[in-house]
Coordinates of C-alpha atoms in Angstrom, one line a residue:
M1 CA 2.3 26.3 24.3
E2 CA -0.1 26.3 21.2
T3 CA 2.6 26.4 18.5
E4 CA 4.1 23.6 20.3
W5 CA 0.6 21.6 20.1
V6 CA 0.2 22.4 17.0
G7 CA 4.0 20.6 15.9
F8 CA 3.4 17.4 18.0
G9 CA -0.7 17.4 15.9
M10 CA 1.7 17.8 12.7
A11 CA 5.0 14.8 13.6
S12 CA 1.7 12.2 14.6
L13 CA 0.0 12.9 11.7
G14 CA 3.2 12.6 9.6
S15 CA 4.0 9.2 11.6
W16 CA 0.3 8.3 11.2
L17 CA 0.6 8.2 7.6
M18 CA 3.6 6.4 6.9
I19 CA 2.3 3.7 8.9
A20 CA -0.5 3.8 6.8
G21 CA 1.5 3.9 4.0
W22 CA 3.9 1.0 4.9
T23 CA 0.1 -0.7 5.9
I24 CA -1.8 -0.3 2.4
G25 CA 2.7 -0.7 0.7
L26 CA 3.3 -4.0 2.3
F27 CA -0.9 -5.9 1.5
V28 CA -0.3 -4.7 -1.4
L29 CA 3.1 -6.3 -2.3
G30 CA 1.0 -9.2 -0.1
W31 CA -2.3 -9.6 -2.3
W32 CA 0.0 -9.0 -5.5
F33 CA 2.1 -12.1 -4.9
F34 CA -0.6 -14.5 -3.3
M35 CA -3.2 -14.0 -5.7
P36 CA -3.4 -15.6 -9.3
N37 CA -1.7 -12.6 -11.5
P38 CA -4.8 -11.6 -13.9
M39 CA -1.6 -11.3 -16.9
D40 CA -0.5 -14.4 -16.8
R41 CA -3.7 -15.5 -16.4
D42 CA -4.9 -13.8 -20.0
R43 CA -1.7 -15.2 -21.4
K44 CA -2.3 -19.2 -21.0
N45 CA -6.2 -18.5 -22.6
K46 CA -4.3 -16.8 -25.8
K47 CA -2.2 -18.4 -26.4
K48 CA -4.8 -21.8 -26.2
P49 CA -5.1 -22.5 -30.2

């Protein structure tokens, strides 16, 4: 019984890590896509005479 519980705990931990990874990845992608890119802002400032 103990080994089964340990296996279940590891499986649930892995699935939670996967869900957390997807959530963080989607959040970062959304932030990078919707927020103004600081690199573009720097390039525009450098282009000004």
